CSV table of C-alpha atoms in Angstrom, one decimal:
chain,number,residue,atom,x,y,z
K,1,UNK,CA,-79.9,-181.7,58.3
K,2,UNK,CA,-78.3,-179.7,60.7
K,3,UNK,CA,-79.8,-177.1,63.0
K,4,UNK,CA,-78.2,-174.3,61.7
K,5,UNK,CA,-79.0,-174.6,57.9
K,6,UNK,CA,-82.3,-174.8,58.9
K,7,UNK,CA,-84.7,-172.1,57.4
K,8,UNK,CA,-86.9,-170.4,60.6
K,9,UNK,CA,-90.4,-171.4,60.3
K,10,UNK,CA,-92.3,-168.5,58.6
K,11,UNK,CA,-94.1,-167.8,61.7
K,12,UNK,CA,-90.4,-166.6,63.1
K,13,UNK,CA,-89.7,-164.3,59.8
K,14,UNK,CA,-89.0,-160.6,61.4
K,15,UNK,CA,-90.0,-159.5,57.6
K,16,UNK,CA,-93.0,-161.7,57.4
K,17,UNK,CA,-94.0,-159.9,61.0
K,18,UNK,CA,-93.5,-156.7,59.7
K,19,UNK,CA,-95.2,-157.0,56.5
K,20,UNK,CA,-98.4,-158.7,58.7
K,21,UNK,CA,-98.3,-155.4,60.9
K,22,UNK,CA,-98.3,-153.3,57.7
K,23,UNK,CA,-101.2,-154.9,56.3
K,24,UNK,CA,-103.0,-155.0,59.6
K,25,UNK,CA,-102.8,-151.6,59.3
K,26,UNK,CA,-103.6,-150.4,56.4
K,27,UNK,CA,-106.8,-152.8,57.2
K,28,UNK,CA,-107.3,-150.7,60.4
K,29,UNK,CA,-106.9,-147.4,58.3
K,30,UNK,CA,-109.2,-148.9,55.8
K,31,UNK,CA,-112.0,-149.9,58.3
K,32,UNK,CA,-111.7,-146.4,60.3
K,33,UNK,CA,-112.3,-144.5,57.0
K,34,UNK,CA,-115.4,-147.0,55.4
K,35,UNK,CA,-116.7,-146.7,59.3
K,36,UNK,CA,-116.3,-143.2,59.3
K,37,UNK,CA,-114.6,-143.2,62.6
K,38,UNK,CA,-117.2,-145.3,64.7
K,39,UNK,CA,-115.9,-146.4,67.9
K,40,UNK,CA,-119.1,-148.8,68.1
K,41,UNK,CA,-117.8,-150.4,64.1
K,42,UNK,CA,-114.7,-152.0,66.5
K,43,UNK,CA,-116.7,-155.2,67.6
K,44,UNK,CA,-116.9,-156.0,64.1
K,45,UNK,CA,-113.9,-154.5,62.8
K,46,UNK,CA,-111.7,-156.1,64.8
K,47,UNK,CA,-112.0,-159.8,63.2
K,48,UNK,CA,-112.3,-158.3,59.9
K,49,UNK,CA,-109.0,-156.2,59.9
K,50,UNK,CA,-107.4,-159.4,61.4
K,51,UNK,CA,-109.0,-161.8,58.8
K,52,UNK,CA,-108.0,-159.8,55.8
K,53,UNK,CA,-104.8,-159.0,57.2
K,54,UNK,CA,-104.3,-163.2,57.3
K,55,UNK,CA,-106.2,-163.7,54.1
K,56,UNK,CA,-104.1,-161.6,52.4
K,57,UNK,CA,-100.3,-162.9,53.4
K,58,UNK,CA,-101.8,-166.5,52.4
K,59,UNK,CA,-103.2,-165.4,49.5
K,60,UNK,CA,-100.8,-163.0,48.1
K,61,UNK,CA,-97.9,-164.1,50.2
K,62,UNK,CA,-95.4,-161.8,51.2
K,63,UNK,CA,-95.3,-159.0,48.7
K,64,UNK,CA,-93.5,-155.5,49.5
K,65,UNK,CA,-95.5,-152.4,49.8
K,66,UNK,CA,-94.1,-149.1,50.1
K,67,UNK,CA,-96.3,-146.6,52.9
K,68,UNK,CA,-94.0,-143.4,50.6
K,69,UNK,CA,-95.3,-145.2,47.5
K,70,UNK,CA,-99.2,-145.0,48.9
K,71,UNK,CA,-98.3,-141.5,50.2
K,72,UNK,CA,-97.2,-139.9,46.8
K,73,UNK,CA,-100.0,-142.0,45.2
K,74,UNK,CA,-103.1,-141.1,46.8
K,75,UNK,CA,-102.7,-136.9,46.2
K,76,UNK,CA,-101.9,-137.9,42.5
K,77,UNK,CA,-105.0,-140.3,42.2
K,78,UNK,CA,-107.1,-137.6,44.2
K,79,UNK,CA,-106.6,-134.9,41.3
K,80,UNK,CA,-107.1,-137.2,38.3
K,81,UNK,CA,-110.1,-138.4,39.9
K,82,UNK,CA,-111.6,-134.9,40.2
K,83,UNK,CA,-110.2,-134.1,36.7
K,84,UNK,CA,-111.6,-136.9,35.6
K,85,UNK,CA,-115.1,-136.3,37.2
K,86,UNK,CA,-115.1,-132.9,35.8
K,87,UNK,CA,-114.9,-133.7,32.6
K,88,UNK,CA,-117.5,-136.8,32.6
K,89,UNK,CA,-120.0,-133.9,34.1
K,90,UNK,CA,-118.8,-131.6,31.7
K,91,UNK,CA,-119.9,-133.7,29.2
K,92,UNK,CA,-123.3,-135.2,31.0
K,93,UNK,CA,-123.9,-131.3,31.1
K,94,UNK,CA,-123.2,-130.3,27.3
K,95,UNK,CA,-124.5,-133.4,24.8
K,96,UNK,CA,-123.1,-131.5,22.1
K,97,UNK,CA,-119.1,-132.3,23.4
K,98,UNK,CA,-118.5,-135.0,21.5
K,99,UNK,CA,-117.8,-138.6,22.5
K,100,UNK,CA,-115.4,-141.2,20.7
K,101,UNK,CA,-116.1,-144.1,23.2
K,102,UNK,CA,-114.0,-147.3,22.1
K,103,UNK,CA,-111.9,-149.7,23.4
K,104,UNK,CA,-107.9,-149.0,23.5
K,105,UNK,CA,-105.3,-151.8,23.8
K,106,UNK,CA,-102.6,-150.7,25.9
K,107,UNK,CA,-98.9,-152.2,26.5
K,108,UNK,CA,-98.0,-152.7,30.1
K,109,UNK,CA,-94.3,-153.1,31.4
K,110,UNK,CA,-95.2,-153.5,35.1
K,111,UNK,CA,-93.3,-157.0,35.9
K,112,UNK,CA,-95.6,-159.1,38.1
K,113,UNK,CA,-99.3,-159.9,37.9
K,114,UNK,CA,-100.4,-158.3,41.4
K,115,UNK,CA,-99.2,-155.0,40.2
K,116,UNK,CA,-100.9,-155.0,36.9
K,117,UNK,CA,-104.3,-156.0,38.5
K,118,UNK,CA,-103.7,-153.2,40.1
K,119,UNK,CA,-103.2,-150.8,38.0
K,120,UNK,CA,-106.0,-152.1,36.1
K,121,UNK,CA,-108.4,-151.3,39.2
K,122,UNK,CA,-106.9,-147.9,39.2
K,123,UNK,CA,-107.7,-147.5,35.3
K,124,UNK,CA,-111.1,-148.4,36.4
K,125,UNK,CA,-111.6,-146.0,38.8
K,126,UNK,CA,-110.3,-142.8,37.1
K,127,UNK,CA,-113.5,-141.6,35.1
K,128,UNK,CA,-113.9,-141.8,31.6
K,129,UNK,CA,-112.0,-144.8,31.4
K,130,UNK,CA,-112.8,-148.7,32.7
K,131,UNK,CA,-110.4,-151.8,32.0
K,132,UNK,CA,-111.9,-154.2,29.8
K,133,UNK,CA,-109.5,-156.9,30.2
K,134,UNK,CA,-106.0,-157.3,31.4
K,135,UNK,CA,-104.2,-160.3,29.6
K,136,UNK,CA,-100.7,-160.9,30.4
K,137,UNK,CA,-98.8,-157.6,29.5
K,138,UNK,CA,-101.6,-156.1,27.6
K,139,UNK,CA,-104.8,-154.2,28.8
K,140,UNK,CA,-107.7,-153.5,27.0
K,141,UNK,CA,-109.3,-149.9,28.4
K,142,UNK,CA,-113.1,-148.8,27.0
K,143,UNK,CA,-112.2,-145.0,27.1
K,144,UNK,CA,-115.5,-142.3,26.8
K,145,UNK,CA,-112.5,-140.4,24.6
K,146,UNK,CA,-110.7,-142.7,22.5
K,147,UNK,CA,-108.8,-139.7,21.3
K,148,UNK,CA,-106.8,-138.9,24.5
K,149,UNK,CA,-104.0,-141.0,24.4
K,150,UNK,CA,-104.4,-143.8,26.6
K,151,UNK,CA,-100.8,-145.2,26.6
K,152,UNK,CA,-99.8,-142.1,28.1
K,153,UNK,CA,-102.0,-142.3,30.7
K,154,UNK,CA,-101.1,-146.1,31.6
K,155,UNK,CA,-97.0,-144.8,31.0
K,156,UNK,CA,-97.7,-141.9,33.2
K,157,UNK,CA,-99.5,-144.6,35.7
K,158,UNK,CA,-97.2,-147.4,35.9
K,159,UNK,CA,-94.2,-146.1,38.1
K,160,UNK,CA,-97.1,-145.1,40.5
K,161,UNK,CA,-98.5,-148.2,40.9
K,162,UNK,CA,-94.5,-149.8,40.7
K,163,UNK,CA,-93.8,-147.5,43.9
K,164,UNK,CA,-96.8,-148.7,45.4
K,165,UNK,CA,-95.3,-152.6,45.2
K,166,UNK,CA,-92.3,-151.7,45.9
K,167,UNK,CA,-90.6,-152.5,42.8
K,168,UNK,CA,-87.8,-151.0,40.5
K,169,UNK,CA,-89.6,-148.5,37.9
K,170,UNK,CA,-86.7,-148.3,35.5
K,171,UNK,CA,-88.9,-150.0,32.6
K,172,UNK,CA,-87.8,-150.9,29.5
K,173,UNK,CA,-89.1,-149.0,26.3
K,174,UNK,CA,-92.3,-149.8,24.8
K,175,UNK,CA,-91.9,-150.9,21.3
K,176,UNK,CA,-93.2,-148.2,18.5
K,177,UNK,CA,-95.6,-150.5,17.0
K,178,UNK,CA,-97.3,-151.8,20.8
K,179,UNK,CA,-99.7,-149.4,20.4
């Protein structure tokens, strides 16, 4: 074969470097805020940021992911957190509010497997609400409120999570009878 229809060795990718760099920091970011800013947390930090940073292009390979997407994420996920908190207290505080626990199935139209794990972990962290199980392109929330309408809340959540990957959130329609 030729020397010029060669592929360059990953090692060489610009892309692959760049997306390393991301990852390193966003490790580094990571690490500073669980550390709360310890200069002493470095010795240690160091090798960890490095080794997930590694671990995670070998394991996950190169996958996009968009900084803007994090950025518009985070203040969104900030506020249904403490909405969500407010009303789990709210309810810890009053026995008599009512609760309809259950578990929803919901249809998901996110395209590749990293991005609905993800959104899964997200659905687990908002109060109130914990994913079950995630299999294929359906997810199975336990909700405290099986009244509020759960595929909204996974509609609403997908082109978040889709920014966060990078990925084109023009989805297709879910069927009428998915839910």
């Amino acid at each position: 074969m030729p020397a010029n229809t060669r592929h360059a060795p990953a090692a060489r990718d610009p892309a692959r470097w760049q997306d390393g760099l991301r990852r390193v920091l966003l490790f580094a970011v990571l690490w500073w805020i669980l550390a709360e800013g310890a200069v002493d947390s470095l010795a240690v930090g160091v090798p960890f940021v490095l080794l997930g940073a590694w671990l995670s292009l070998v394991l996950w390979g190169a996958r996009s992911f968009s900084l803007r997407g994090l950025a518009r994420f985070l203040p969104w996920f900030a506020y249904q957190s403490l909405a969500g908190a407010t009303d789990v207290a709210m309810r810890a505080f009053r026995p008599a509010m009512p609760l309809h626990p259950g578990l929803v199935h919901c249809r998901l139209r996110l395209p590749t497997d990293g991005s609905r794990i993800a959104l899964a972990d997200v659905v687990s962290m908002l109060p109130g609400t914990l994913s079950a199980d995630l299999d294929g392109e359906e997810l199975v929330i336990h909700a405290l409120d099986t009244r509020r309408d759960m595929q909204a809340m996974v509609t609403d959540l997908e082109p978040r999570i889709a920014a966060l990957f990078g990925l084109d959130a023009s989805f297709q329609e879910i069927p009428e009878n998915a839910s």
